[in-house]
């Protein structure tokens, strides 16, 4: 089991993409600036998708133009196809392209208009485009633990996809529970299998807390060898193409749990809680994350 993980903040993209009220570019950049200040070294800053389908991401180029240059901080743009990859590369401010493929045909077609196999080929092509442009390429397998349309997803299928994707030399392969149906036993089994199948390529995990199992799933994944963990500040999030999908695991809750359990994240919990309060003001409502609503413990960490 890893005694430290890389924390990856996805709030500016996955946290906000499903919010109806448009968040200003300035507020997105402030969220990014605050995440860096709290210690984040990798941040998913936006996605390059059709603005008619995901209006919240229509300012992708403006966000990229405003990114502060900070040594040791890697900015990620999510892309679903070659056109998105070209837009992301053209900004000149991103360090990584994140590709997405999906474990089932029904969800792959709803999310990105491709079959599951086509989504693997497209992701490999995006990784190659990133590498040719001098950027890093990585990939996430959506619906790894369950599909909103087809139900159970075969573990063999996900392992086979991860092996195929690893051949493109991504910096890591991510497993996403897009609709928040995973349980820790399933996570433990599948992460262990994928870690073994694609070593030394690292495994990243991405959980949504739709049914309250998100934080337990993070623990199971880290125990099983995942070395990168996605989370969104405040626990915001959802997916426009997955019915009923709810928020990501909250960054503060993940950092609190791992820190208490002796797994280093490099993050400053006190600053994250301050950012939670700032973001709640921006959104005009209390956010789902729990740690920011609880009294500080131990007191010194959060003062
Ligand atoms: Zn997500």
Coordinates of C-alpha atoms and ligand atoms in Angstrom, one line a residue:
X1 CA 0.0 0.0 0.0
X2 CA 1.3 3.5 -0.9
X3 CA 2.0 5.8 2.1
X4 CA 1.6 8.8 -0.1
X5 CA -0.6 9.6 -3.1
X6 CA -0.8 12.3 -5.7
X7 CA -3.9 14.4 -5.2
X8 CA -5.6 15.6 -8.3
X9 CA -8.1 18.4 -8.1
X10 CA -10.9 18.1 -10.6
X11 CA -13.3 20.8 -9.2
X12 CA -12.8 23.4 -12.0
X13 CA -13.9 20.8 -14.6
X14 CA -15.9 17.9 -13.1
X15 CA -17.1 19.8 -10.1
X16 CA -18.6 22.6 -12.2
X17 CA -19.5 21.1 -15.5
X18 CA -23.1 20.1 -14.5
X19 CA -23.9 23.4 -12.7
X20 CA -26.8 25.2 -14.4
X21 CA -25.7 28.7 -13.3
X22 CA -22.6 29.7 -15.3
X23 CA -19.6 30.3 -13.0
X24 CA -17.4 33.2 -14.2
X25 CA -14.0 32.6 -15.7
X26 CA -12.5 34.8 -12.9
X27 CA -14.1 32.6 -10.2
X28 CA -12.8 29.4 -12.0
X29 CA -9.3 30.9 -12.0
X30 CA -9.6 31.8 -8.4
X31 CA -10.6 28.2 -7.6
X32 CA -7.5 27.1 -9.5
X33 CA -5.3 29.6 -7.7
X34 CA -6.6 28.6 -4.3
X35 CA -6.1 24.9 -5.1
X36 CA -2.4 25.6 -6.0
X37 CA -2.0 27.6 -2.8
X38 CA -3.4 24.6 -0.8
X39 CA -0.8 22.3 -2.4
X40 CA -2.4 20.8 -5.5
X41 CA 0.2 19.8 -8.1
X42 CA -2.2 18.5 -10.7
X43 CA -5.5 20.3 -11.6
X44 CA -8.1 19.4 -14.2
X45 CA -8.8 23.0 -15.3
X46 CA -11.4 22.6 -18.1
X47 CA -12.7 20.4 -20.9
X48 CA -12.7 21.0 -24.7
X49 CA -16.2 19.8 -25.6
X50 CA -19.1 21.1 -27.6
X51 CA -20.3 24.3 -25.7
X52 CA -23.9 23.5 -26.8
X53 CA -23.7 20.2 -24.9
X54 CA -21.7 21.5 -21.9
X55 CA -22.3 25.3 -21.6
X56 CA -20.3 25.6 -18.4
X57 CA -17.1 24.7 -20.3
X58 CA -17.6 27.2 -23.1
X59 CA -14.8 29.4 -21.7
X60 CA -12.1 26.7 -21.9
X61 CA -9.7 28.9 -23.9
X62 CA -10.3 31.9 -21.6
X63 CA -9.5 29.8 -18.5
X64 CA -6.3 28.5 -20.2
X65 CA -5.3 32.0 -21.1
X66 CA -5.6 33.1 -17.5
X67 CA -3.7 30.2 -15.8
X68 CA -0.8 31.3 -13.6
X69 CA 2.6 29.8 -14.5
X70 CA 3.7 27.9 -11.4
X71 CA 6.7 25.5 -11.2
X72 CA 5.7 22.0 -10.4
X73 CA 2.0 22.5 -11.2
X74 CA 0.5 20.5 -14.1
X75 CA -2.7 21.7 -15.8
X76 CA -5.0 19.2 -17.4
X77 CA -7.5 19.7 -20.2
X78 CA -10.1 17.0 -20.7
X79 CA -10.7 16.1 -24.4
X80 CA -13.0 13.5 -26.1
X81 CA -11.8 13.7 -29.7
X82 CA -9.1 15.0 -32.0
X83 CA -10.8 18.4 -32.4
X84 CA -10.8 18.9 -28.7
X85 CA -7.2 17.8 -28.5
X86 CA -6.3 20.4 -31.2
X87 CA -8.1 23.1 -29.2
X88 CA -6.4 22.1 -26.0
X89 CA -2.9 22.0 -27.5
X90 CA -3.4 25.3 -29.2
X91 CA -3.9 27.1 -25.8
X92 CA -0.2 26.6 -25.1
X93 CA -0.7 26.6 -21.3
X94 CA -1.7 22.9 -20.6
X95 CA 0.7 20.2 -19.5
X96 CA -1.5 17.1 -19.9
X97 CA -4.4 16.0 -22.1
X98 CA -6.9 13.7 -20.3
X99 CA -8.7 11.4 -22.7
X100 CA -11.9 9.5 -21.7
X101 CA -13.1 6.1 -22.9
X102 CA -16.1 4.2 -21.6
X103 CA -16.5 0.6 -20.5
X104 CA -19.9 0.0 -22.1
X105 CA -21.4 0.8 -25.6
X106 CA -24.6 2.5 -24.3
X107 CA -22.8 5.0 -22.1
X108 CA -20.0 5.5 -24.6
X109 CA -22.6 6.5 -27.2
X110 CA -24.5 8.8 -24.8
X111 CA -21.3 10.5 -23.6
X112 CA -19.2 10.8 -26.7
X113 CA -21.0 9.2 -29.7
X114 CA -18.7 6.2 -30.0
X115 CA -18.8 2.5 -29.1
X116 CA -16.6 1.4 -26.2
X117 CA -14.0 0.0 -28.6
X118 CA -14.0 3.2 -30.7
X119 CA -13.6 5.2 -27.5
X120 CA -10.4 3.2 -26.7
X121 CA -9.0 3.9 -30.2
X122 CA -9.9 7.6 -29.8
X123 CA -8.2 7.8 -26.4
X124 CA -5.1 6.2 -27.8
X125 CA -5.0 8.7 -30.6
X126 CA -5.5 11.6 -28.2
X127 CA -2.6 10.3 -26.0
X128 CA -0.4 10.2 -29.2
X129 CA -1.4 13.7 -30.1
X130 CA -0.5 15.0 -26.6
X131 CA 2.9 13.2 -26.8
X132 CA 3.6 14.6 -30.3
X133 CA 2.9 18.1 -29.0
X134 CA 5.3 17.6 -26.1
X135 CA 2.5 17.2 -23.5
X136 CA 1.7 14.2 -21.3
X137 CA -1.3 12.0 -22.1
X138 CA -3.5 10.2 -19.7
X139 CA -6.8 8.4 -19.8
X140 CA -9.8 7.6 -17.7
X141 CA -12.1 4.6 -18.2
X142 CA -15.6 5.9 -17.4
X143 CA -18.3 3.6 -16.0
X144 CA -15.6 1.2 -14.8
X145 CA -17.7 0.0 -11.9
X146 CA -21.2 0.2 -13.3
X147 CA -23.2 1.7 -16.2
X148 CA -26.3 3.9 -16.0
X149 CA -27.8 2.0 -18.9
X150 CA -26.4 -1.5 -18.9
X151 CA -25.9 -2.1 -15.1
X152 CA -23.1 -4.4 -14.1
X153 CA -19.8 -4.0 -16.0
X154 CA -17.5 -6.9 -16.5
X155 CA -14.2 -6.6 -14.6
X156 CA -12.5 -8.5 -17.4
X157 CA -13.6 -5.9 -19.8
X158 CA -12.1 -3.0 -17.7
X159 CA -8.8 -4.9 -17.2
X160 CA -8.6 -5.6 -21.0
X161 CA -9.3 -1.9 -21.8
X162 CA -6.6 -0.8 -19.3
X163 CA -4.1 -3.1 -20.9
X164 CA -4.9 -1.8 -24.4
X165 CA -4.7 1.8 -23.2
X166 CA -1.4 1.2 -21.4
X167 CA 0.2 0.3 -24.8
X168 CA -0.1 4.0 -25.7
X169 CA 2.2 5.0 -22.9
X170 CA -0.1 7.2 -20.9
X171 CA 1.3 8.6 -17.6
X172 CA -1.5 6.7 -15.9
X173 CA -4.8 4.9 -16.4
X174 CA -7.8 6.1 -14.4
X175 CA -10.8 4.1 -13.3
X176 CA -13.9 6.2 -12.8
X177 CA -17.1 5.3 -11.0
X178 CA -19.0 7.9 -13.0
X179 CA -22.4 7.2 -11.5
X180 CA -21.3 6.4 -7.9
X181 CA -22.4 2.7 -7.7
X182 CA -19.1 1.1 -6.6
X183 CA -18.5 -0.6 -3.3
X184 CA -15.2 -1.0 -1.5
X185 CA -14.9 -4.8 -2.2
X186 CA -15.4 -4.3 -5.9
X187 CA -13.0 -1.4 -5.9
X188 CA -10.4 -3.4 -4.0
X189 CA -10.7 -6.4 -6.5
X190 CA -10.6 -4.3 -9.7
X191 CA -7.9 -1.8 -8.7
X192 CA -5.7 -4.7 -7.6
X193 CA -6.2 -6.5 -11.0
X194 CA -5.5 -3.3 -13.0
X195 CA -2.5 -2.3 -11.0
X196 CA -1.0 -5.8 -11.6
X197 CA -2.0 -5.9 -15.3
X198 CA -0.5 -2.5 -16.3
X199 CA 2.5 -2.1 -13.9
X200 CA 4.6 0.0 -13.9
X201 CA 1.9 2.4 -15.3
X202 CA 0.2 4.0 -12.3
X203 CA -3.5 3.7 -11.6
X204 CA -5.6 6.8 -10.8
X205 CA -9.1 6.5 -9.3
X206 CA -12.2 8.8 -9.6
X207 CA -15.2 8.3 -7.4
X208 CA -18.6 10.0 -7.1
X209 CA -20.5 9.9 -3.8
X210 CA -24.0 9.3 -5.3
X211 CA -24.8 6.6 -2.8
X212 CA -22.5 7.5 0.1
X213 CA -19.8 4.9 -0.7
X214 CA -17.3 7.4 -2.3
X215 CA -14.9 7.9 0.6
X216 CA -14.8 4.2 1.5
X217 CA -14.0 3.5 -2.2
X218 CA -11.1 5.9 -2.1
X219 CA -9.7 4.0 0.9
X220 CA -10.1 0.6 -0.8
X221 CA -8.4 1.9 -3.9
X222 CA -5.4 3.4 -2.1
X223 CA -5.1 0.2 -0.1
X224 CA -5.2 -1.8 -3.4
X225 CA -2.4 0.2 -4.9
X226 CA -3.9 3.2 -6.6
X227 CA -1.4 6.1 -6.5
X228 CA -3.4 9.1 -7.8
X229 CA -6.8 10.2 -6.4
X230 CA -9.2 12.6 -8.1
X231 CA -11.5 14.7 -6.0
X232 CA -13.5 18.0 -6.4
X233 CA -13.5 20.7 -3.8
X234 CA -16.7 20.8 -1.9
X235 CA -17.9 17.6 -3.4
X236 CA -19.6 19.4 -6.4
X237 CA -20.2 17.5 -9.6
X238 CA -22.4 15.4 -11.8
X239 CA -22.4 14.2 -15.4
X240 CA -24.7 15.7 -18.1
X241 CA -24.9 12.4 -19.8
X242 CA -25.4 10.0 -16.9
X243 CA -28.9 10.2 -15.4
X244 CA -28.8 10.8 -11.6
X245 CA -25.1 11.1 -11.3
X246 CA -24.2 13.2 -8.2
X247 CA -21.1 14.9 -6.8
X248 CA -17.5 13.9 -6.8
X249 CA -15.9 12.8 -3.5
X250 CA -15.0 16.0 -1.8
X251 CA -11.4 17.1 -1.8
X252 CA -11.4 18.1 1.8
X253 CA -13.0 14.9 3.0
X254 CA -10.4 12.8 1.0
X255 CA -7.5 14.8 2.3
X256 CA -8.8 14.6 5.9
X257 CA -9.3 10.8 5.7
X258 CA -6.0 10.0 4.1
X259 CA -4.1 12.4 6.4
X260 CA -5.6 10.9 9.5
X261 CA -4.8 7.5 8.2
X262 CA -1.1 8.3 7.6
X263 CA -1.2 8.6 3.8
X264 CA 0.5 11.9 2.7
X265 CA -1.3 14.0 0.1
X266 CA 0.8 17.2 0.2
X267 CA -2.4 19.2 0.8
X268 CA -3.1 21.9 3.4
X269 CA -6.5 21.0 4.9
X270 CA -7.1 24.4 6.5
X271 CA -6.7 26.2 3.2
X272 CA -9.0 23.8 1.5
X273 CA -11.7 24.4 4.2
X274 CA -11.3 28.2 3.6
X275 CA -11.8 27.5 -0.1
X276 CA -14.9 25.5 0.6
X277 CA -16.4 28.5 2.3
X278 CA -15.4 30.8 -0.5
X279 CA -16.9 28.4 -3.1
X280 CA -20.1 28.0 -1.1
X281 CA -20.5 31.8 -1.4
X282 CA -19.8 31.7 -5.1
X283 CA -22.4 28.9 -5.6
X284 CA -24.9 30.5 -3.2
X285 CA -25.4 27.3 -1.2
X286 CA -23.9 24.9 1.2
X287 CA -21.7 22.3 -0.6
X288 CA -21.9 18.5 0.0
X289 CA -18.5 18.0 1.5
X290 CA -18.7 17.1 5.2
X291 CA -15.3 18.0 6.8
X292 CA -15.7 21.8 6.2
X293 CA -19.0 21.7 8.1
X294 CA -17.5 19.9 11.1
X295 CA -15.6 21.3 14.1
X296 CA -11.8 21.3 13.5
X297 CA -10.0 18.1 14.6
X298 CA -7.3 18.1 15.8
X299 CA -7.7 21.8 16.3
X300 CA -4.2 22.9 15.2
X301 CA -4.5 21.4 11.7
X302 CA -7.4 23.6 10.6
X303 CA -6.6 26.9 12.4
Ligands
LIG1 ZN1 -16.5 12.5 -12.6

